[in-house]
């Protein structure tokens, strides 16, 4: 991270005083004991307490805080629930965090027009919770959905296991109230199935807090399916499991989720959750939705496809308990891996057809780097999550794991994929951006940031490689 | 009233590099360019500058049915691509319309034009718009720079999503040189339920009821006193969904169309056959579905006719209302067929939004040479 600005640090008392004077008493936190709670997000390797934390309750309060920071030239790090895995909400010592977690109102539920309007500090899962009695739900379902908020989902364009069928945040976002860096409030989109004019909301979604802070959102909602049921299919090779995924997709059956776990992951999960998974090279969990008859029909087709590929096991869930047992291991995979040691969770995406080759190459890289890796991912869309195991107490091991991770992400780009499918760039993949994008490709993205944030105060040192963005930041400092 | 679009006349660069050099040259001399694919979607007659065609930037780069991914150059005719997808049992789920009948054009719709216009038909309701299926783009901006964004994979949050900006910008931010799109299975099993003799108000009530079910209704259009619902599904799934919907909506006797009749009907509905063969002004208006009957009623009171798509979320209004009258009734109105009306085709933006849009145009096309003024308000 860049060295904190000594000028800003020396003005800290004045900055805090200005924020306190303009905002409710409990909205500003500056005591070092308390700001420490905000020193990192879910990428805990890097930590740095911010200068102050602002926790507004309204759009107006967010705007006030933004205006003050802009006038006083203080960097702002937007923060939702702090579940980013890429350091997207990592503070700097000279920044003010503006958190959205107190913006918790459900503003409007309109099932006739199939949308809800929410303040963006509501959690992802609570939106669906509020809709349950109406027979509707909100589709994007990141694994952190119990904790993560809509603001963070929009910033990262979050996805989840069920995105194969329902898309990610950008596909389910209709409108946004955005506070710009100057404190100006802008409405983008609305309850209509827009956009009209340039799709600024599409640009904002997934921009990782580089363009503004979204305080309210209009979300598309969908009727709840009648039912859902998973099947578990075990294979004795990665290649044949990958082939099964491709054949299912081509058959016309569109499952809501196709999840993949490899043998390293399976052994860890089994030891932890005792889910009764088969001992084999790869397991797929395929979930389909519909009425009981529709589900039977789809599962019969999937069975036919799988049988032709000689699975080790094909396990159908016949009731809710059996369905839960199938999901249990997958849902506890990350926790189970944690028991084996420390790990880095990667997030590259590859074309589905490249999955077998990529898995093979990851195995080779694992041998080269001398670190074990487990693979668990959303196979339907090629979004891989290799987990690299290392020992945080062993000097040099973290650096080794990071180097291995970088090699895997480069591999993802080389086979036609990308650096991040759903976690975002943050600080984690910032310096790899030049692998995926050439100079002009990054330049135009930074020029777009300039339009929204001419002083480059929003979420500094994220997304764009420091070296590449240096001239832009220097130029911005003169504005 | 067939208008010739000089798709092969004028400038037709044959490569990305050639296009880049051409635009860089025009940028320095400040000479505007009027960009067209097949010239079938957007009226650009009033746009100044020499015609620039993407016809020579043609051909499919890759198509991977097992990955549901297609990459093509912008000038590739859409019907060629749709035929190729159909041979693999796939399609673009967002069902782009063919606007030739409505706009009185005789060019060939291209995949670049489809993306530039974010063209999305009745299935948008279920499957999302063109922009939701766009995975990546290559384009030349107004400075002649060859740029790329996104990629060819389903999930990608690497950097800012410029594809969303390009999609629907009608060539005003850059000229596409490659588009990557998601394809989806196209299932042969489908039927249509027609509820005849209903008002717009009743139609929207039928749509809202149907769209609150989990039966994945893939089309909800009201035209000429009939509410049409399209139902899809795998084999027995289709019958189940149809029967449940019929059970739910018992207010009217329903006509049920088979798969073949369904394909024919929805092609007509998609392409707005009912508004073809005229050159009266045609407006595309976005509303909340529940507001559609009142808005459409007020428009019809100006004279002319309307139809509804997207369960009421999209109003097509064809009539003599002036721009001021139409925009006085509803905010989100775009003039698709000018029919002699002058002035901006796109609805006005709030000042802060307009300033951001203008800032972005300055970034992509500082000299203002690409389809200059086409989207101005």
PDB file of C-alpha atoms in Angstrom, chain A residues 108 110 112-115 136 156-157 159-160 163 165 168 170-171 180 184 186-188 191-200 202-203 205-208 211 220 223-226 246 249-250 252-254 291 293-294 297-298 301 349-354 378 381 383 415-425 433 436-438 440-441 443-445 447-449 451-452 463-464, chain B residues 65-68 88 90 118 124-126 128 131-133 139 141 145-162 164-165 167-169 172-173 182 184-185 187 189 207-208 211-216 234-237 240-241 244 284 286-291 310-311 313 331-334 346-347 349 351-353 355-357 359-361 363-364 375 377:
ATOM      1  CA  UNK A 108     -40.778  -0.728  -0.548  1.00  0.00           C
ATOM      2  CA  UNK A 110     -43.897  -4.245  -4.729  1.00  0.00           C
ATOM      3  CA  UNK A 112     -47.136  -6.662  -8.538  1.00  0.00           C
ATOM      4  CA  UNK A 113     -44.251  -4.918 -10.293  1.00  0.00           C
ATOM      5  CA  UNK A 114     -41.681  -7.449  -9.069  1.00  0.00           C
ATOM      6  CA  UNK A 115     -39.179  -5.199  -7.320  1.00  0.00           C
ATOM      7  CA  UNK A 136     -40.751 -14.101  -3.868  1.00  0.00           C
ATOM      8  CA  UNK A 156     -18.466  -6.323  -6.200  1.00  0.00           C
ATOM      9  CA  UNK A 157     -21.225  -7.471  -8.586  1.00  0.00           C
ATOM     10  CA  UNK A 159     -22.769 -13.893  -7.550  1.00  0.00           C
ATOM     11  CA  UNK A 160     -23.306 -17.230  -5.868  1.00  0.00           C
ATOM     12  CA  UNK A 163     -26.131 -17.723 -10.618  1.00  0.00           C
ATOM     13  CA  UNK A 165     -29.668 -19.799 -13.818  1.00  0.00           C
ATOM     14  CA  UNK A 168     -25.301 -12.109 -10.776  1.00  0.00           C
ATOM     15  CA  UNK A 170     -25.909  -6.688 -12.305  1.00  0.00           C
ATOM     16  CA  UNK A 171     -28.623  -8.865 -13.825  1.00  0.00           C
ATOM     17  CA  UNK A 180     -20.841  10.813  -5.692  1.00  0.00           C
ATOM     18  CA  UNK A 184     -23.973  14.994  -4.848  1.00  0.00           C
ATOM     19  CA  UNK A 186     -27.699  10.781  -8.267  1.00  0.00           C
ATOM     20  CA  UNK A 187     -30.561   8.441  -9.164  1.00  0.00           C
ATOM     21  CA  UNK A 188     -29.729   5.783 -11.751  1.00  0.00           C
ATOM     22  CA  UNK A 191     -38.298   0.296 -11.079  1.00  0.00           C
ATOM     23  CA  UNK A 192     -38.547   0.123 -14.878  1.00  0.00           C
ATOM     24  CA  UNK A 193     -36.661  -2.455 -16.919  1.00  0.00           C
ATOM     25  CA  UNK A 194     -34.268   0.186 -18.289  1.00  0.00           C
ATOM     26  CA  UNK A 195     -31.781   1.549 -18.869  1.00  0.00           C
ATOM     27  CA  UNK A 196     -32.449   4.609 -20.981  1.00  0.00           C
ATOM     28  CA  UNK A 197     -29.384   6.423 -22.263  1.00  0.00           C
ATOM     29  CA  UNK A 198     -25.950   5.179 -21.252  1.00  0.00           C
ATOM     30  CA  UNK A 199     -26.022   2.287 -18.773  1.00  0.00           C
ATOM     31  CA  UNK A 200     -24.337   4.083 -15.872  1.00  0.00           C
ATOM     32  CA  UNK A 202     -24.159  -1.267 -15.291  1.00  0.00           C
ATOM     33  CA  UNK A 203     -20.884   0.609 -15.015  1.00  0.00           C
ATOM     34  CA  UNK A 205     -22.160  -2.350 -10.490  1.00  0.00           C
ATOM     35  CA  UNK A 206     -18.882  -4.137  -9.834  1.00  0.00           C
ATOM     36  CA  UNK A 207     -16.825  -0.939  -9.753  1.00  0.00           C
ATOM     37  CA  UNK A 208     -15.504  -1.798  -6.263  1.00  0.00           C
ATOM     38  CA  UNK A 211     -17.131   5.582  -8.556  1.00  0.00           C
ATOM     39  CA  UNK A 220     -35.596  -7.267  -9.246  1.00  0.00           C
ATOM     40  CA  UNK A 223     -41.257 -15.897  -7.586  1.00  0.00           C
ATOM     41  CA  UNK A 224     -39.981 -18.675  -5.356  1.00  0.00           C
ATOM     42  CA  UNK A 225     -39.660 -22.018  -7.138  1.00  0.00           C
ATOM     43  CA  UNK A 226     -42.054 -24.746  -6.023  1.00  0.00           C
ATOM     44  CA  UNK A 246     -20.797 -29.734 -20.499  1.00  0.00           C
ATOM     45  CA  UNK A 249     -25.661 -27.819 -20.107  1.00  0.00           C
ATOM     46  CA  UNK A 250     -26.038 -28.882 -23.717  1.00  0.00           C
ATOM     47  CA  UNK A 252     -31.402 -28.317 -22.356  1.00  0.00           C
ATOM     48  CA  UNK A 253     -31.727 -28.955 -18.636  1.00  0.00           C
ATOM     49  CA  UNK A 254     -30.631 -25.745 -16.959  1.00  0.00           C
ATOM     50  CA  UNK A 291     -42.645 -29.043  -9.044  1.00  0.00           C
ATOM     51  CA  UNK A 293     -42.737 -33.978 -11.227  1.00  0.00           C
ATOM     52  CA  UNK A 294     -40.577 -31.393 -12.977  1.00  0.00           C
ATOM     53  CA  UNK A 297     -38.028 -35.289 -15.006  1.00  0.00           C
ATOM     54  CA  UNK A 298     -34.881 -33.172 -14.891  1.00  0.00           C
ATOM     55  CA  UNK A 301     -32.280 -36.641 -17.719  1.00  0.00           C
ATOM     56  CA  UNK A 349     -12.755 -18.034 -14.075  1.00  0.00           C
ATOM     57  CA  UNK A 350     -11.966 -20.236 -17.071  1.00  0.00           C
ATOM     58  CA  UNK A 351     -14.023 -21.296 -20.076  1.00  0.00           C
ATOM     59  CA  UNK A 352     -15.871 -24.469 -19.042  1.00  0.00           C
ATOM     60  CA  UNK A 353     -14.135 -26.465 -21.768  1.00  0.00           C
ATOM     61  CA  UNK A 354     -10.756 -25.563 -20.254  1.00  0.00           C
ATOM     62  CA  UNK A 378     -19.133 -23.348  -9.489  1.00  0.00           C
ATOM     63  CA  UNK A 381     -19.847 -21.122 -15.141  1.00  0.00           C
ATOM     64  CA  UNK A 383     -15.649 -19.871 -11.719  1.00  0.00           C
ATOM     65  CA  UNK A 415      -6.647 -20.290 -21.155  1.00  0.00           C
ATOM     66  CA  UNK A 416      -9.109 -17.536 -22.025  1.00  0.00           C
ATOM     67  CA  UNK A 417     -10.523 -16.769 -18.598  1.00  0.00           C
ATOM     68  CA  UNK A 418     -10.173 -13.905 -16.160  1.00  0.00           C
ATOM     69  CA  UNK A 419      -8.572 -12.980 -12.839  1.00  0.00           C
ATOM     70  CA  UNK A 420     -11.742 -12.781 -10.810  1.00  0.00           C
ATOM     71  CA  UNK A 421     -15.225 -14.180 -11.265  1.00  0.00           C
ATOM     72  CA  UNK A 422     -16.932 -12.818  -8.176  1.00  0.00           C
ATOM     73  CA  UNK A 423     -14.551 -11.685  -5.418  1.00  0.00           C
ATOM     74  CA  UNK A 424     -13.259  -8.603  -7.223  1.00  0.00           C
ATOM     75  CA  UNK A 425      -9.775  -7.251  -7.783  1.00  0.00           C
ATOM     76  CA  UNK A 433      -4.435  -6.500 -13.911  1.00  0.00           C
ATOM     77  CA  UNK A 436      -5.419  -9.349 -18.430  1.00  0.00           C
ATOM     78  CA  UNK A 437      -5.515  -5.804 -19.778  1.00  0.00           C
ATOM     79  CA  UNK A 438      -3.085  -3.871 -21.952  1.00  0.00           C
ATOM     80  CA  UNK A 440      -4.870   1.410 -23.176  1.00  0.00           C
ATOM     81  CA  UNK A 441      -7.490  -0.991 -21.714  1.00  0.00           C
ATOM     82  CA  UNK A 443      -6.138   3.741 -19.255  1.00  0.00           C
ATOM     83  CA  UNK A 444      -9.721   3.982 -20.424  1.00  0.00           C
ATOM     84  CA  UNK A 445     -10.971   2.437 -17.187  1.00  0.00           C
ATOM     85  CA  UNK A 447     -10.288   7.793 -17.437  1.00  0.00           C
ATOM     86  CA  UNK A 448     -13.803   6.586 -16.583  1.00  0.00           C
ATOM     87  CA  UNK A 449     -12.928   6.742 -12.898  1.00  0.00           C
ATOM     88  CA  UNK A 451     -15.229  11.297 -14.603  1.00  0.00           C
ATOM     89  CA  UNK A 452     -16.787  10.125 -11.330  1.00  0.00           C
ATOM     90  CA  UNK A 463      -8.231  -2.352  -8.606  1.00  0.00           C
ATOM     91  CA  UNK A 464      -5.607  -0.420 -10.636  1.00  0.00           C
TER      92      UNK A 464
ATOM     93  CA  UNK B  65     -21.845 -24.769 -27.820  1.00  0.00           C
ATOM     94  CA  UNK B  66     -20.641 -26.726 -24.762  1.00  0.00           C
ATOM     95  CA  UNK B  67     -19.540 -23.473 -23.155  1.00  0.00           C
ATOM     96  CA  UNK B  68     -22.523 -21.528 -24.496  1.00  0.00           C
ATOM     97  CA  UNK B  88     -26.808 -26.712 -32.026  1.00  0.00           C
ATOM     98  CA  UNK B  90     -29.230 -22.854 -28.976  1.00  0.00           C
ATOM     99  CA  UNK B 118     -29.044  -3.473 -26.589  1.00  0.00           C
ATOM    100  CA  UNK B 124     -36.221 -10.062 -21.904  1.00  0.00           C
ATOM    101  CA  UNK B 125     -38.848 -10.466 -19.213  1.00  0.00           C
ATOM    102  CA  UNK B 126     -37.495 -13.860 -18.209  1.00  0.00           C
ATOM    103  CA  UNK B 128     -32.695 -10.427 -19.238  1.00  0.00           C
ATOM    104  CA  UNK B 131     -26.527  -6.424 -22.048  1.00  0.00           C
ATOM    105  CA  UNK B 132     -27.080  -9.266 -19.564  1.00  0.00           C
ATOM    106  CA  UNK B 133     -25.730 -11.777 -22.079  1.00  0.00           C
ATOM    107  CA  UNK B 139     -13.956  -1.792 -29.919  1.00  0.00           C
ATOM    108  CA  UNK B 141     -13.003   4.432 -29.425  1.00  0.00           C
ATOM    109  CA  UNK B 145      -7.624   3.314 -29.782  1.00  0.00           C
ATOM    110  CA  UNK B 146      -8.234  -0.417 -30.015  1.00  0.00           C
ATOM    111  CA  UNK B 147      -9.659  -1.462 -26.638  1.00  0.00           C
ATOM    112  CA  UNK B 148     -11.029  -4.547 -24.972  1.00  0.00           C
ATOM    113  CA  UNK B 149     -13.111  -5.189 -21.894  1.00  0.00           C
ATOM    114  CA  UNK B 150     -14.645  -8.259 -20.271  1.00  0.00           C
ATOM    115  CA  UNK B 151     -13.851 -11.599 -21.832  1.00  0.00           C
ATOM    116  CA  UNK B 152     -15.554 -14.813 -22.872  1.00  0.00           C
ATOM    117  CA  UNK B 153     -16.497 -16.317 -19.519  1.00  0.00           C
ATOM    118  CA  UNK B 154     -19.814 -16.240 -17.687  1.00  0.00           C
ATOM    119  CA  UNK B 155     -18.528 -14.700 -14.504  1.00  0.00           C
ATOM    120  CA  UNK B 156     -16.066 -11.856 -14.656  1.00  0.00           C
ATOM    121  CA  UNK B 157     -15.670  -8.877 -12.328  1.00  0.00           C
ATOM    122  CA  UNK B 158     -12.173  -7.905 -13.410  1.00  0.00           C
ATOM    123  CA  UNK B 159     -12.103  -4.109 -13.519  1.00  0.00           C
ATOM    124  CA  UNK B 160     -14.826  -1.729 -14.683  1.00  0.00           C
ATOM    125  CA  UNK B 161     -17.574  -3.218 -16.847  1.00  0.00           C
ATOM    126  CA  UNK B 162     -17.330  -1.063 -19.975  1.00  0.00           C
ATOM    127  CA  UNK B 164     -22.465  -2.369 -20.241  1.00  0.00           C
ATOM    128  CA  UNK B 165     -21.713   1.185 -21.385  1.00  0.00           C
ATOM    129  CA  UNK B 167     -24.167  -1.959 -25.126  1.00  0.00           C
ATOM    130  CA  UNK B 168     -26.965   0.495 -25.816  1.00  0.00           C
ATOM    131  CA  UNK B 169     -24.669   3.404 -26.694  1.00  0.00           C
ATOM    132  CA  UNK B 172     -21.578   6.834 -29.811  1.00  0.00           C
ATOM    133  CA  UNK B 173     -18.723   5.662 -27.558  1.00  0.00           C
ATOM    134  CA  UNK B 182     -23.664 -16.065 -23.932  1.00  0.00           C
ATOM    135  CA  UNK B 184     -28.564 -20.656 -24.172  1.00  0.00           C
ATOM    136  CA  UNK B 185     -30.435 -23.837 -25.036  1.00  0.00           C
ATOM    137  CA  UNK B 187     -36.139 -25.791 -26.274  1.00  0.00           C
ATOM    138  CA  UNK B 189     -41.488 -27.316 -26.269  1.00  0.00           C
ATOM    139  CA  UNK B 207     -49.648 -10.769 -16.482  1.00  0.00           C
ATOM    140  CA  UNK B 208     -48.998  -9.924 -12.854  1.00  0.00           C
ATOM    141  CA  UNK B 211     -45.484 -13.598 -13.478  1.00  0.00           C
ATOM    142  CA  UNK B 212     -45.886 -14.181  -9.755  1.00  0.00           C
ATOM    143  CA  UNK B 213     -45.844 -17.932 -10.418  1.00  0.00           C
ATOM    144  CA  UNK B 214     -42.669 -19.998 -10.694  1.00  0.00           C
ATOM    145  CA  UNK B 215     -43.689 -21.245 -14.154  1.00  0.00           C
ATOM    146  CA  UNK B 216     -41.153 -19.110 -16.000  1.00  0.00           C
ATOM    147  CA  UNK B 234     -39.179 -29.590 -21.163  1.00  0.00           C
ATOM    148  CA  UNK B 235     -41.811 -32.065 -22.397  1.00  0.00           C
ATOM    149  CA  UNK B 236     -44.234 -32.841 -19.539  1.00  0.00           C
ATOM    150  CA  UNK B 237     -43.027 -29.692 -17.748  1.00  0.00           C
ATOM    151  CA  UNK B 240     -47.887 -28.888 -16.137  1.00  0.00           C
ATOM    152  CA  UNK B 241     -47.085 -25.190 -16.376  1.00  0.00           C
ATOM    153  CA  UNK B 244     -51.469 -24.539 -13.666  1.00  0.00           C
ATOM    154  CA  UNK B 284     -40.834   2.888 -26.873  1.00  0.00           C
ATOM    155  CA  UNK B 286     -40.673   2.043 -20.055  1.00  0.00           C
ATOM    156  CA  UNK B 287     -43.002   2.087 -17.063  1.00  0.00           C
ATOM    157  CA  UNK B 288     -43.828   0.083 -13.973  1.00  0.00           C
ATOM    158  CA  UNK B 289     -46.282  -2.549 -15.246  1.00  0.00           C
ATOM    159  CA  UNK B 290     -49.029  -1.413 -12.880  1.00  0.00           C
ATOM    160  CA  UNK B 291     -48.834   2.075 -14.392  1.00  0.00           C
ATOM    161  CA  UNK B 310     -42.743  -7.289 -20.797  1.00  0.00           C
ATOM    162  CA  UNK B 311     -45.889  -7.884 -18.758  1.00  0.00           C
ATOM    163  CA  UNK B 313     -43.283  -2.857 -18.411  1.00  0.00           C
ATOM    164  CA  UNK B 331     -40.730  10.200 -18.619  1.00  0.00           C
ATOM    165  CA  UNK B 332     -38.982   7.217 -20.155  1.00  0.00           C
ATOM    166  CA  UNK B 333     -40.023   7.596 -23.793  1.00  0.00           C
ATOM    167  CA  UNK B 334     -37.683   6.978 -26.732  1.00  0.00           C
ATOM    168  CA  UNK B 346     -33.915   9.853 -26.204  1.00  0.00           C
ATOM    169  CA  UNK B 347     -35.603  11.074 -23.029  1.00  0.00           C
ATOM    170  CA  UNK B 349     -31.662  12.842 -18.179  1.00  0.00           C
ATOM    171  CA  UNK B 351     -28.766  17.114 -14.833  1.00  0.00           C
ATOM    172  CA  UNK B 352     -26.294  15.181 -12.660  1.00  0.00           C
ATOM    173  CA  UNK B 353     -26.735  12.061 -14.804  1.00  0.00           C
ATOM    174  CA  UNK B 355     -23.177  15.563 -16.708  1.00  0.00           C
ATOM    175  CA  UNK B 356     -21.761  12.086 -16.029  1.00  0.00           C
ATOM    176  CA  UNK B 357     -22.868  10.889 -19.480  1.00  0.00           C
ATOM    177  CA  UNK B 359     -18.063  13.274 -19.125  1.00  0.00           C
ATOM    178  CA  UNK B 360     -17.989   9.698 -20.377  1.00  0.00           C
ATOM    179  CA  UNK B 361     -18.538  10.791 -23.971  1.00  0.00           C
ATOM    180  CA  UNK B 363     -13.452  10.173 -22.446  1.00  0.00           C
ATOM    181  CA  UNK B 364     -14.430   7.855 -25.276  1.00  0.00           C
ATOM    182  CA  UNK B 375     -28.244  10.219 -28.208  1.00  0.00           C
ATOM    183  CA  UNK B 377     -31.168  15.193 -25.317  1.00  0.00           C
TER     184      UNK B 377
END
